[in-house]
Structures are given as structure tokens and as C-alpha cells.
C-alpha positions as a LaTeX table, in Angstrom:
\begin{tabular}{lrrr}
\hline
Residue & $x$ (\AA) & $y$ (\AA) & $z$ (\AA) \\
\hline
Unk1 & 8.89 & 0.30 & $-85.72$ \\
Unk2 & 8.86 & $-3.50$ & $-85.10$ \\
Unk3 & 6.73 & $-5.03$ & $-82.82$ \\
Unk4 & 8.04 & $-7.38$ & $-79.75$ \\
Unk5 & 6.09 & $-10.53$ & $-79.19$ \\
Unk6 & 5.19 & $-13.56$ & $-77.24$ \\
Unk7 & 4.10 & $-16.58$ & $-78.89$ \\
Unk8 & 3.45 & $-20.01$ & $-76.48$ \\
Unk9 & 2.57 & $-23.02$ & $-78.37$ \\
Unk10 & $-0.05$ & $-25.75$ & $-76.97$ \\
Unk11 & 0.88 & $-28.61$ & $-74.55$ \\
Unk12 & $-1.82$ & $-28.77$ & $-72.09$ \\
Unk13 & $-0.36$ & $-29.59$ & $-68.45$ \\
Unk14 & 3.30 & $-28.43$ & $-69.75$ \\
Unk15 & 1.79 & $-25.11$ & $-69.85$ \\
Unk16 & 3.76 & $-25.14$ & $-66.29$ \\
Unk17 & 6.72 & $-25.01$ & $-68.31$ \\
Unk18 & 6.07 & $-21.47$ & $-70.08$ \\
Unk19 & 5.24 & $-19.88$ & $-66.86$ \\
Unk20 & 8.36 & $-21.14$ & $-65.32$ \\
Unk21 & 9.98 & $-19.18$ & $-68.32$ \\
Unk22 & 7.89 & $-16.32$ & $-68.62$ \\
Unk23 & 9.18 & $-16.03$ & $-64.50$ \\
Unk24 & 12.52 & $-15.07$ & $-65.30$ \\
Unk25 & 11.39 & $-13.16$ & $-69.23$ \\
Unk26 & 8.94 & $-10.99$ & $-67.27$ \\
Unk27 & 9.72 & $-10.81$ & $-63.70$ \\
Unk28 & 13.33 & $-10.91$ & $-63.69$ \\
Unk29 & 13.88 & $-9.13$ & $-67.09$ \\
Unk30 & 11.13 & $-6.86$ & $-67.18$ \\
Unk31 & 10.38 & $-7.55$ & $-70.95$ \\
Unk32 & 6.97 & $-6.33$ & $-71.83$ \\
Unk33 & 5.03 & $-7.31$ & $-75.63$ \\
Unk34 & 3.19 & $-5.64$ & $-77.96$ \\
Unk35 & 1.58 & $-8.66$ & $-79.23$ \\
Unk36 & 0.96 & $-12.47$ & $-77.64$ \\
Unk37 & $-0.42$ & $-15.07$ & $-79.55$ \\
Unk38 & $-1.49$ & $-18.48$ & $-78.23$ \\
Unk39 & $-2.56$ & $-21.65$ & $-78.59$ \\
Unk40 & $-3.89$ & $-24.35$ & $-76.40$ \\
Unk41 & $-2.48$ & $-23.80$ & $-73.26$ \\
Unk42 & $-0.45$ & $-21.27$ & $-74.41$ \\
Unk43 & $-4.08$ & $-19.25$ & $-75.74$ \\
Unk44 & $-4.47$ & $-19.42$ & $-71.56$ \\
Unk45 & $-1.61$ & $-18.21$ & $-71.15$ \\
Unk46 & $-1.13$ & $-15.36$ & $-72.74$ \\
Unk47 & $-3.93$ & $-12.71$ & $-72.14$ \\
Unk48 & $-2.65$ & $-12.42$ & $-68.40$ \\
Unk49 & 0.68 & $-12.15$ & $-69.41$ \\
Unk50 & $-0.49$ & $-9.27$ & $-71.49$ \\
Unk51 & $-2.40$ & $-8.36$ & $-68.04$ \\
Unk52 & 0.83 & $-8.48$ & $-65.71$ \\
Unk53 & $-1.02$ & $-11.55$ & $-63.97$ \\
Unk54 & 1.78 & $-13.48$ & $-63.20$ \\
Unk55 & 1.06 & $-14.24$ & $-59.90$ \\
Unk56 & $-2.31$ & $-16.07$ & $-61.12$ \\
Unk57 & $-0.56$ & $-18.29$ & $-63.36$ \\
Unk58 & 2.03 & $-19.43$ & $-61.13$ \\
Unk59 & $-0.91$ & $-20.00$ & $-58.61$ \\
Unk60 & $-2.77$ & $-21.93$ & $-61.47$ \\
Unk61 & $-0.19$ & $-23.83$ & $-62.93$ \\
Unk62 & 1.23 & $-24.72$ & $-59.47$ \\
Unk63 & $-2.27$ & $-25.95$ & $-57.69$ \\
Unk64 & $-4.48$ & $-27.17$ & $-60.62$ \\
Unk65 & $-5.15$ & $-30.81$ & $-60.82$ \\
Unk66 & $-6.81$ & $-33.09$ & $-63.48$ \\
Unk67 & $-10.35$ & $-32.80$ & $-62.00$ \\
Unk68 & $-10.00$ & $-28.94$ & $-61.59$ \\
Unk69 & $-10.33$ & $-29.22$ & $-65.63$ \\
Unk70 & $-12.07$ & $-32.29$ & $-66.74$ \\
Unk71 & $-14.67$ & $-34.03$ & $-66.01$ \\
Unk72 & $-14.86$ & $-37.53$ & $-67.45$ \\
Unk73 & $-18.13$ & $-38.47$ & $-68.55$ \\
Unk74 & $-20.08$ & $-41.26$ & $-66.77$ \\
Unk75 & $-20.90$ & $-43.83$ & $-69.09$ \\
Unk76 & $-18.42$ & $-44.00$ & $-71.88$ \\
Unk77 & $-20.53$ & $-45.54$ & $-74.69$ \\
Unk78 & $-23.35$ & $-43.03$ & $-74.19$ \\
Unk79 & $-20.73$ & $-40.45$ & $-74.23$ \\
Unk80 & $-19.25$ & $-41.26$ & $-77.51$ \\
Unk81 & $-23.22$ & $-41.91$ & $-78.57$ \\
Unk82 & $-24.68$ & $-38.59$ & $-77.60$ \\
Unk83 & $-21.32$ & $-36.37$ & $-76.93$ \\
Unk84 & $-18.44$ & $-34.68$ & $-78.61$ \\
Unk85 & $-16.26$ & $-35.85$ & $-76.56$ \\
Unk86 & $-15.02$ & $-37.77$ & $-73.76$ \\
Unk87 & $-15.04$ & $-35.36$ & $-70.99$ \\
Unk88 & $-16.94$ & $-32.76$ & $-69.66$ \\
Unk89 & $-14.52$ & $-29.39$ & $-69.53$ \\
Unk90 & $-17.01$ & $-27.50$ & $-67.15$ \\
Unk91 & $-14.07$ & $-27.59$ & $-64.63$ \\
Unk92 & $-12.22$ & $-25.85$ & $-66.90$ \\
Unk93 & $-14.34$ & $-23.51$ & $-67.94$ \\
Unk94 & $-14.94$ & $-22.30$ & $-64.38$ \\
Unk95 & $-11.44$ & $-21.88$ & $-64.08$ \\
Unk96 & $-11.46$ & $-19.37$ & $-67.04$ \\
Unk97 & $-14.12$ & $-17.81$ & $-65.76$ \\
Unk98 & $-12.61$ & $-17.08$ & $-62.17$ \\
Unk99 & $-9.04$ & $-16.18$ & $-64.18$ \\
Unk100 & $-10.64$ & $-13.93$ & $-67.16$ \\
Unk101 & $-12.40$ & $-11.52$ & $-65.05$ \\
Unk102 & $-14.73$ & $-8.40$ & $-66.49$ \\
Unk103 & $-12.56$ & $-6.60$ & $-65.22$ \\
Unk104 & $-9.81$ & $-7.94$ & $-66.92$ \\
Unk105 & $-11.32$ & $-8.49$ & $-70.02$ \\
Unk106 & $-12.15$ & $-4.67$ & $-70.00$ \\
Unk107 & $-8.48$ & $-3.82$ & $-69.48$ \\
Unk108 & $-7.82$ & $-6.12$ & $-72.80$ \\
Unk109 & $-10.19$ & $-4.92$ & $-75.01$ \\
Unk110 & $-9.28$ & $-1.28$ & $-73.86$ \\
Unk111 & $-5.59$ & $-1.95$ & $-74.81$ \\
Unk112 & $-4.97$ & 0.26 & $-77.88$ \\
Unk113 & $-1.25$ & $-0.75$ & $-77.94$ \\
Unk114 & $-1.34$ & $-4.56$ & $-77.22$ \\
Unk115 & $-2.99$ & $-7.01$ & $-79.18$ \\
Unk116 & $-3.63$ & $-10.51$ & $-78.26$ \\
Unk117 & $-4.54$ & $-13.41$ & $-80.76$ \\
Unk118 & $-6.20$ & $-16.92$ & $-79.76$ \\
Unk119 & $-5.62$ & $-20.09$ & $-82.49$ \\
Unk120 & $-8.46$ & $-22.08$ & $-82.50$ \\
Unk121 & $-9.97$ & $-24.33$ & $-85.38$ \\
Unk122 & $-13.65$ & $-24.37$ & $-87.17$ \\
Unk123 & $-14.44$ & $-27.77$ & $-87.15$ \\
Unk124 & $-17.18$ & $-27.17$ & $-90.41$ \\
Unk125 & $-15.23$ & $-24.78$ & $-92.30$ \\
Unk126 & $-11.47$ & $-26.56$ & $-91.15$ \\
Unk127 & $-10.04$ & $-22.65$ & $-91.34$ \\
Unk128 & $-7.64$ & $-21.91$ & $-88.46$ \\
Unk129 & $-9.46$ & $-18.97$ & $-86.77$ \\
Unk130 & $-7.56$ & $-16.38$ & $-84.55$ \\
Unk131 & $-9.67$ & $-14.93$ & $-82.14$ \\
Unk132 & $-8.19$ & $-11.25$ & $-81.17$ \\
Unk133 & $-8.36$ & $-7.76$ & $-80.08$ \\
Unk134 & $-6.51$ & $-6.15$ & $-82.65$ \\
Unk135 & $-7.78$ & $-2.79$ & $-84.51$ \\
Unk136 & $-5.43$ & $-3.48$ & $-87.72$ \\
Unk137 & $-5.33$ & $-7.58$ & $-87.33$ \\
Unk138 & $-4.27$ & $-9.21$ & $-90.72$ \\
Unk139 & $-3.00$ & $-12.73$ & $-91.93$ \\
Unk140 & $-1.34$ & $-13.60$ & $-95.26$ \\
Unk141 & $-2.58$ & $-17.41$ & $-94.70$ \\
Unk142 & $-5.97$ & $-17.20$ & $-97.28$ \\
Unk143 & $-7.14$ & $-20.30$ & $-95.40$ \\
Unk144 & $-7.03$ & $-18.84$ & $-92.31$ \\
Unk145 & $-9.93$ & $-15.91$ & $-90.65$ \\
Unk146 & $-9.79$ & $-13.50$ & $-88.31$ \\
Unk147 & $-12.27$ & $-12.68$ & $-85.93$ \\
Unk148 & $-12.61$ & $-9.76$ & $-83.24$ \\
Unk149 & $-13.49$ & $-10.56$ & $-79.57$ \\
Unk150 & $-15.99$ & $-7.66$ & $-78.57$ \\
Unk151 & $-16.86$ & $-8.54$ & $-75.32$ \\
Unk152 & $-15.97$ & $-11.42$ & $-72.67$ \\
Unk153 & $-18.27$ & $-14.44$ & $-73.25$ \\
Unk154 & $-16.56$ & $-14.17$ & $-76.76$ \\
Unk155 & $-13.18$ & $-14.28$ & $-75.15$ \\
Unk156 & $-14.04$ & $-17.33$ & $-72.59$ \\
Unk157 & $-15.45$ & $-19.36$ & $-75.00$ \\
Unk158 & $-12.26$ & $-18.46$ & $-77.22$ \\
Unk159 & $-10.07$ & $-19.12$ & $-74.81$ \\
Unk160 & $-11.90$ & $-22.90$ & $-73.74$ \\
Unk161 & $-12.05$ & $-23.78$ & $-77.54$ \\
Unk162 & $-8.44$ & $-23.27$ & $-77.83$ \\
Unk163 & $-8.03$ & $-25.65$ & $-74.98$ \\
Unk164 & $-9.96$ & $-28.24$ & $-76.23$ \\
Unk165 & $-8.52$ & $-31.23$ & $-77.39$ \\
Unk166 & $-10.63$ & $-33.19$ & $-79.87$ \\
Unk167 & $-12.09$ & $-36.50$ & $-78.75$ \\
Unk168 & $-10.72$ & $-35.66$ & $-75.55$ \\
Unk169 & $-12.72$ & $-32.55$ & $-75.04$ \\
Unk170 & $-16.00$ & $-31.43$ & $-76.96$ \\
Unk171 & $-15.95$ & $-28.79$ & $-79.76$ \\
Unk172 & $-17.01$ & $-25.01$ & $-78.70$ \\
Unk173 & $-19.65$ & $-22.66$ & $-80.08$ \\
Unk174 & $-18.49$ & $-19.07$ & $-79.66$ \\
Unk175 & $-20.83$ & $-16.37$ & $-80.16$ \\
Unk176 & $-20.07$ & $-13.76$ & $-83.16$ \\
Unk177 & $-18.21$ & $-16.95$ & $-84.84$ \\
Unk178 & $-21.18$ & $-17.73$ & $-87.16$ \\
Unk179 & $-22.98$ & $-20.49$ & $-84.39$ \\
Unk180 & $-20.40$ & $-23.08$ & $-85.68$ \\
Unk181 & $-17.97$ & $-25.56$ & $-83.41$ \\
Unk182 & $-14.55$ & $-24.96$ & $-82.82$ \\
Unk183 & $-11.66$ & $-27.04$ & $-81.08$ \\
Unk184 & $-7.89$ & $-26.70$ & $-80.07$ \\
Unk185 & $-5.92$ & $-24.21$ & $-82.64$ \\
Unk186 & $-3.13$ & $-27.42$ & $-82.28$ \\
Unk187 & $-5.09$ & $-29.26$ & $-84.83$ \\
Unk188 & $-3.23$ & $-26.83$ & $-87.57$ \\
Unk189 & $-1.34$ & $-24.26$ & $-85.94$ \\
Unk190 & 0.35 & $-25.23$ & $-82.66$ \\
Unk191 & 3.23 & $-22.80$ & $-82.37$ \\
Unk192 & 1.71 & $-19.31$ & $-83.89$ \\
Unk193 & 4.72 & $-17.70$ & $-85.18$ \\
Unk194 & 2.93 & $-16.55$ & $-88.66$ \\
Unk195 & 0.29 & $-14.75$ & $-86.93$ \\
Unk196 & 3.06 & $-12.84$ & $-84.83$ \\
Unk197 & 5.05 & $-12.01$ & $-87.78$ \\
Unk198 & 1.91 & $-11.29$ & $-90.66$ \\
Unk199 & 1.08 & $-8.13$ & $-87.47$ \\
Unk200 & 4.59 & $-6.49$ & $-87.36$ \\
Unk201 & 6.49 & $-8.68$ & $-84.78$ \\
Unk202 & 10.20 & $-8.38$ & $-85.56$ \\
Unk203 & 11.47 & $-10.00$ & $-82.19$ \\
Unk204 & 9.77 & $-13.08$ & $-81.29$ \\
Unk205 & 10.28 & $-14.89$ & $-77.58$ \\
Unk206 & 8.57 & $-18.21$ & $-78.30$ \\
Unk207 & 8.29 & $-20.87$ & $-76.21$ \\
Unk208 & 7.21 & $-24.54$ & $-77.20$ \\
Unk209 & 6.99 & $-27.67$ & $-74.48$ \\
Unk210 & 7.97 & $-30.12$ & $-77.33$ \\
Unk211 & 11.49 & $-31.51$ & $-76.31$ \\
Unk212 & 14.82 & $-30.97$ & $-78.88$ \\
Unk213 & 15.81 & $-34.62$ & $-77.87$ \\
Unk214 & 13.75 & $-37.44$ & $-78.48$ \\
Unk215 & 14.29 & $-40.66$ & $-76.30$ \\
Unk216 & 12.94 & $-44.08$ & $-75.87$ \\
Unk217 & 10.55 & $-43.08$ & $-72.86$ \\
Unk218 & 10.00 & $-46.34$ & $-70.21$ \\
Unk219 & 6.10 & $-46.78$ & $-70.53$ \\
Unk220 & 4.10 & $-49.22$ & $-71.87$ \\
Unk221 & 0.23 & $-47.81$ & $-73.12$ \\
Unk222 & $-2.29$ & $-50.58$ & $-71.94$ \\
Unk223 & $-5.53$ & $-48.83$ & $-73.35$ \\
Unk224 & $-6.79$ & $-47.26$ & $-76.51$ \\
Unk225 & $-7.65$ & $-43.67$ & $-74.79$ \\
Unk226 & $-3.63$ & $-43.45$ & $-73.47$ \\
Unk227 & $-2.43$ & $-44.69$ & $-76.80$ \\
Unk228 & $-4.38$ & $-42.06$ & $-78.45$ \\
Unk229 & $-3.53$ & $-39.59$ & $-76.24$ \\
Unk230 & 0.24 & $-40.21$ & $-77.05$ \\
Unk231 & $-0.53$ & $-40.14$ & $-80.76$ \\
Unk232 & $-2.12$ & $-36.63$ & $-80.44$ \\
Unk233 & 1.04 & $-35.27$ & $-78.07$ \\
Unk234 & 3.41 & $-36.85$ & $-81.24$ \\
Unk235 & 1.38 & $-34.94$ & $-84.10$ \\
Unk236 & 0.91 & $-31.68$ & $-82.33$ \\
Unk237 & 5.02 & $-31.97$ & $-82.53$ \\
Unk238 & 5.26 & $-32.32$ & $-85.76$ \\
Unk239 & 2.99 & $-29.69$ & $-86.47$ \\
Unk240 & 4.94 & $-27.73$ & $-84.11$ \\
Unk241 & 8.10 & $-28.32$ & $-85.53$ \\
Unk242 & 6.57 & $-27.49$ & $-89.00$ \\
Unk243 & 5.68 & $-23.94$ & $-87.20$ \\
Unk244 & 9.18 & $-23.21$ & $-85.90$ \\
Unk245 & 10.96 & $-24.61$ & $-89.78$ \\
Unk246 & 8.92 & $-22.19$ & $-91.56$ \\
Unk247 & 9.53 & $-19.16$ & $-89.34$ \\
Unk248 & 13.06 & $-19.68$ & $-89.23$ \\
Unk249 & 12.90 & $-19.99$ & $-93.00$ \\
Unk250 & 11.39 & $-16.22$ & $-92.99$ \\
Unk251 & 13.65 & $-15.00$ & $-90.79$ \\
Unk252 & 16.53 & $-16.12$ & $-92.16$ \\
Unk253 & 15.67 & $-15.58$ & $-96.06$ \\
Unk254 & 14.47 & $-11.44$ & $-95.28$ \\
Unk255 & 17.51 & $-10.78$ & $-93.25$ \\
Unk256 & 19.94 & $-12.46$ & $-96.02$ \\
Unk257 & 17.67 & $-9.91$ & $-98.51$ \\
Unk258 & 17.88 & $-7.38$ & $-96.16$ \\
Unk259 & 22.15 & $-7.26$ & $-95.71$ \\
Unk260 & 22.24 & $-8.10$ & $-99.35$ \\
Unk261 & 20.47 & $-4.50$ & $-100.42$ \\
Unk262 & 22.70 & $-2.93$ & $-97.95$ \\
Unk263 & 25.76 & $-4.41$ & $-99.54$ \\
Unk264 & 24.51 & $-3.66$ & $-102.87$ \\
Unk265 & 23.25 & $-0.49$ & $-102.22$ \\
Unk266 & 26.45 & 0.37 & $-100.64$ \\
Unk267 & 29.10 & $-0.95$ & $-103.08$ \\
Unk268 & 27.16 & 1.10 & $-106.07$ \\
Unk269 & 25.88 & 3.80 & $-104.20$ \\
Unk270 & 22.51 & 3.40 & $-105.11$ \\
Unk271 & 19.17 & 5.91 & $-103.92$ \\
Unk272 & 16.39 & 3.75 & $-101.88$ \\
Unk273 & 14.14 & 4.17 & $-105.12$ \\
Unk274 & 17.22 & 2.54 & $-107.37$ \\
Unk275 & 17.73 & $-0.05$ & $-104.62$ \\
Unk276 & 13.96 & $-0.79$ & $-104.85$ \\
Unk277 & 13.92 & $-1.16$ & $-108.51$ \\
Unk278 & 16.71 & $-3.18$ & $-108.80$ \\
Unk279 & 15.09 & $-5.60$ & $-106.67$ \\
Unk280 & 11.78 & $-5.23$ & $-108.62$ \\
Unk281 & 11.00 & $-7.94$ & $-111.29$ \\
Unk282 & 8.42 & $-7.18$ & $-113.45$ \\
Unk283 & 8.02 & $-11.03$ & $-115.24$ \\
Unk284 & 4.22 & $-12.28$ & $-115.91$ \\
Unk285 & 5.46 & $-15.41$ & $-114.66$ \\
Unk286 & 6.04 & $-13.88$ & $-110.82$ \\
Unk287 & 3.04 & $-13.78$ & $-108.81$ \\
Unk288 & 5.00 & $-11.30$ & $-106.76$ \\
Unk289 & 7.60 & $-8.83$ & $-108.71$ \\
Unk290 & 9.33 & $-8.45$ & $-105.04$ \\
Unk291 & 8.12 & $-11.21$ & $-102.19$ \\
Unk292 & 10.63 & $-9.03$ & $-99.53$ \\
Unk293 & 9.13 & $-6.07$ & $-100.20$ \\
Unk294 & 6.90 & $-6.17$ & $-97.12$ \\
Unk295 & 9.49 & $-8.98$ & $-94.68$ \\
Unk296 & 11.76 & $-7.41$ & $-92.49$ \\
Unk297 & 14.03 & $-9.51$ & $-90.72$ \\
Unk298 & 12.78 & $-11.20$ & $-87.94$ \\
Unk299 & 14.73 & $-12.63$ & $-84.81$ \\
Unk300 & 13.27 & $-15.51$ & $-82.79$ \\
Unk301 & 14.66 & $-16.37$ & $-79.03$ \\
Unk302 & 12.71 & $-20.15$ & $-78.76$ \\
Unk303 & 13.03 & $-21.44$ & $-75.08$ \\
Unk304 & 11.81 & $-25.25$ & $-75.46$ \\
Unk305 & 12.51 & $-28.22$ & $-73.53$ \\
Unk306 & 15.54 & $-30.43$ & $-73.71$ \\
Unk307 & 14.31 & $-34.01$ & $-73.09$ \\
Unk308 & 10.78 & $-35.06$ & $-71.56$ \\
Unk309 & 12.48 & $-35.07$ & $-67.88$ \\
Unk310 & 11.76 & $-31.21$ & $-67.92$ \\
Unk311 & 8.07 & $-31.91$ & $-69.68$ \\
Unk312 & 6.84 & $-35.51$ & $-67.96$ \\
Unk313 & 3.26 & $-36.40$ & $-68.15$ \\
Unk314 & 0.94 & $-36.91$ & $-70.19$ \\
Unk315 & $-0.72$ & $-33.25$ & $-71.71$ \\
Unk316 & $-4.11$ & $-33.90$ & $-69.94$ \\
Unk317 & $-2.11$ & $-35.42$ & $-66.51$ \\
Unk318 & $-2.29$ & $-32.05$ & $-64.27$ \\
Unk319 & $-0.08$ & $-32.90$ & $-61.12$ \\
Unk320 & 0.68 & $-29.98$ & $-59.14$ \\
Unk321 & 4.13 & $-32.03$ & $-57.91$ \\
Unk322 & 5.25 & $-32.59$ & $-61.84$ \\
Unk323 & 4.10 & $-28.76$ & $-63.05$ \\
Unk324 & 6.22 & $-27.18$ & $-60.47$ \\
Unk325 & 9.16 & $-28.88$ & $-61.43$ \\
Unk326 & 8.15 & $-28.00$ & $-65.19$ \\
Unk327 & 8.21 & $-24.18$ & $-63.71$ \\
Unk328 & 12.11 & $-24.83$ & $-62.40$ \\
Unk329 & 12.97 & $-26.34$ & $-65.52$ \\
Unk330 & 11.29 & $-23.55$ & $-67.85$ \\
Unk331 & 12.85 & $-20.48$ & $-65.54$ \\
Unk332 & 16.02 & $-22.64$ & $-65.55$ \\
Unk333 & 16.16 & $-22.82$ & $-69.78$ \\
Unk334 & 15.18 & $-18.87$ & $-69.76$ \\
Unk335 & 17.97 & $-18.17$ & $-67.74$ \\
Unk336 & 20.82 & $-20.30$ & $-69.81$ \\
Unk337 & 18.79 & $-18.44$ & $-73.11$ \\
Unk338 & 18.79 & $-15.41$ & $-72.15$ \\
Unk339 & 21.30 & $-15.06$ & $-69.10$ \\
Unk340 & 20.75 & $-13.96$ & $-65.49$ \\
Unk341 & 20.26 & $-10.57$ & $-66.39$ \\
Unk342 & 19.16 & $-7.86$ & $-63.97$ \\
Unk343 & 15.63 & $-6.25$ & $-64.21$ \\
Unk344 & 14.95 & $-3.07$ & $-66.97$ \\
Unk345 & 12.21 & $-1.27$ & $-68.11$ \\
Unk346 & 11.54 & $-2.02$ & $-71.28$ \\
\hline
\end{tabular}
């Protein structure tokens, strides 16, 4: 049986935007997941929507401000001298702290039947690491590694690396992840679809903060830190575009197999072992005598922005005024997506 699962891509601040969504998804809807995989923002995100902890992250996304999560450092030459980065995120790691509870950390690890996965990046080995609390976790990406969260300083300090922006935020050591640095999962994987699909997902609600529409935005960047902060907001899209392309791709191409061995197997009446052969190519020149063997179809809802009026701000500008209109425009999108509805168990 196919898994459900939530995947919320990175985007700092316009994290608002994904709770607004995740309002009407999981409050409205009542849709529950078996899996939630995030990164950046998103890798906040997700373990308390795993936990039911809605309430917190509307309270969080609605109230936080820029100094609640960074703290810039005094002198900026001796910071880029004798720091990783620009900013202090002590803020921010207090607010994990107060968020990610024991208590709530227990309640994940103890979780046989959800699993949660957190993107980060080594900065020595340049592997995309998922941080997670799954008992059968696998990836078919052989530059990527998996590593199990035991216990909840390994979870905080996956969670803050996943948040941290390089330059803009210092690199992370995370204990039981070999004493080496690691930074925002955006660097490589900013929408984790793959992850969600390599564990059994086969319905995917993923929501990214990048808009559809791109537009000639009226703002001028006067210094080298904005500038660069723009730069890293336009390659986190393409990487997050890249994300979405190849995950449609797999959807698309295993449900085409998938209603093409039904049609086949129906037109010559054909056994599942006949259907299977047929399908088999033995060839020294495959890698793979069947790549579908293992793919069944998966279907993607995406609930993304339409044009940077529903996203504005920088990804580092927390303004509680601007996030709670990015919560009305994310439960707004949910609703056209997936329609009004009325609330189910599911």
C-alpha cells in the first residue's frame, strides 16, 4: 500500500506560506501523512505537522521577527575573518529548542508508522544528507546518505543545519554525523520529492514558495549582502524547479508503463508472470532489464505561489505583517487546489 506524503521545500520567511496551506490540508481537510520530508524552512516545518502542532506554527510563523532568528555579528570583517558566517543563529536555535520539545521529540522517534526526513548538506563530503526517523529509510541517489536521528540534540541540530543558509548563517556540526559541518539541504535538494517517492510515497502534497510567474519586481539592491541574498533566493529556484521537472517526469513515465501493461495485459490476456516477462529485457547493454519494475505511479498535488505578491520579502526578512498575509494567500491557493471541502478522517 502506497504511502501519503508531505514534502515543503525551503524559502526561509515564506515558510508562512506553507502553514497558511497546511491550514486548510490539515485542519479543514483532515489529511494526515505517513511520511514528511523537508527542507529549510520546510525541515521546520514538518516534524510538528507530523506532531498535530499546528497551532505552534501559526503562532511562529505569525509573531517571529528577524531578530527572533538572527543575530548579525558585530564587526563584519572579523566575522568573515574568524566566522562561518555572517550571523549568529542562536535566536534561532532557541526557537527550535522551545518548538522541538523532549517531549515531542519522544513522540517522533516513538512513531512506528510515520517517518520524517530532514535535507541538509555535508559541507566536506558535498553529499545531500537526510536526517530521519525511519526504520526501513532508503534512497536510490548513490550521492546522497542517510542518517538516523536517535535522540533530540541530533534532531535540533538537524533541524538548525537545514535552516542555515550559507554565508548568511554558519555551517552545523551534528552529533552521530561523523563531527563534520553541514548547511541548508537547498544547496542541492530544495524541494525533496525523491526522498518521498525512493520510501513508498504514491500521493505527494508538495508545497514550494517559488512563484509560477516571474515579474520585473520594483527594487533596486544597493549593497553586496542584498544582492547576494537575491542571487541565493534565484538559484534555490532553479534547483527547485529542477526538483518538481524530475518528479513529474517519474510520475508521469510509471503511470504511462503502468496503463500500458494493463492494456497489454488485457488485449492478450496475459498471467502477471507473462506480463512481467514481456516487459523484461535481458540485453548486456541495459543496466536495468526493467527500470519500472519497482515505480508505481505517483500523483503530486503542488500548491506554490502565483506571483511574489503572495511571497514578498526577502527569505531572511521575517515581518510578522508580510507572513500573515503569506498564511491568507497559502490557505487561499489550498483551497482553489484542492476545493473547500468539508473535514474527514483520513
Amino acid at each position: 500500500m502506497g504511502k501519503r506524503a508531505l514534502v515543503i521545500s525551503g524559502g526561509g520567511a515564506k515558510g508562512a506560506y506553507a502553514v497558511g496551506a497546511l491550514k486548510h490540508i490539515v485542519n479543514t481537510l483532515g489529511i494526515t501523512f505517513d511520511l514528511a520530508a523537508g527542507t529549510s524552512t520546510g525541515g521546520l516545518i514538518v516534524p510538528l505537522v507530523l506532531l498535530g502542532e499546528m497551532d505552534v506554527l501559526e503562532h511562529v510563523y505569525s509573531n517571529v521577527k528577524t531578530k527572533d532568528i538572527l543575530k548579525p555579528r558585530r564587526y563584519l570583517f572579523n566575522a568573515l575573518a574568524k566566522a562561518t558566517a555572517l550571523n549568529s543563529v542562536e535566536p534561532l536555535a532557541k526557537q527550535i529548542r522551545n518548538a522541538v520539545t523532549q517531549e515531542r521529540v519522544d513522540r517522533l522517534l516513538a512513531m512506528t508508522d510515520k517517518e520524517l526526513f530532514i535535507t541538509t548538506v555535508n559541507v566536506q563530503s558535498q553529499r545531500t544528507v537526510y536526517f530521519h526517523t525511519s526504520d526501513t529509510a532508503k534512497t536510490t541517489n548513490p550521492e546522497a546518505q542517510l542518517i538516523r536521528m536517535t535522540d533530540r540534540e541530533s534532531m535540533l541540530r538537524a533541524i538548525l543545519a537545514t535552516a542555515c543558509i550559507p554565508f548568511f548563517m554558519p555551517a552545523i556540526d551534528i552529533p552521530g554525523g561523523s563531527d563534520q559541518q553541514y548547511l541548508d539541504g537547498g544547496v542541492r535538494d530544495v524541494t525533496p520529492v525523491q526522498i518521498a517517492i525512493d520510501n513508498g510515497a504514491t500521493e505527494i502534497y508538495c508545497i514550494v514558495m517559488t512563484p509560477t510567474e516571474k515579474k520585473v519586481i520594483d527594487v533596486r539592491y544597493k549593497t553586496a549582502v542584498d544582492i547576494l541574498q537575491r542571487t541565493t533566493d534565484l538559484f534555490s529556484s532553479e534547483v527547485m524547479l529542477n526538483d518538481i521537472q524530475q518528479a513529474n517526469r517519474h510520475s508521469e513515465d510509471s503511470m504511462y508503463v503502468e496503463a500500458l501493461r494493463k492494456k497489454v495485459q488485457g488485449r492478450f490476456n496475459l498471467s502477471d508472470q507473462e506480463l512481467d516477462d514481456l516487459f523484461t529485457i535481458n540485453d548486456p547493454a541495459l543496466p536495468n532489464p526493467n527500470p519500472f519494475a519497482d515505480r508505481p505511479g505517483v500523483k503530486i498535488i503542488t500548491i506554490r505561489p502565483e506571483t511574489e505578491d503572495d511571497v514578498p520579502g526577502k527569505t531572511l526578512d521575517f515581518d510578522p505583517t508580510r507572513m500573515r498575509k503569506m498564511i491568507k494567500a497559502g490557505h487561499k491557493k489550498a483551497i482553489e487546489v484542492l476545493g473547500p471541502g468539508e473535514r474527514h478522517p483520513v
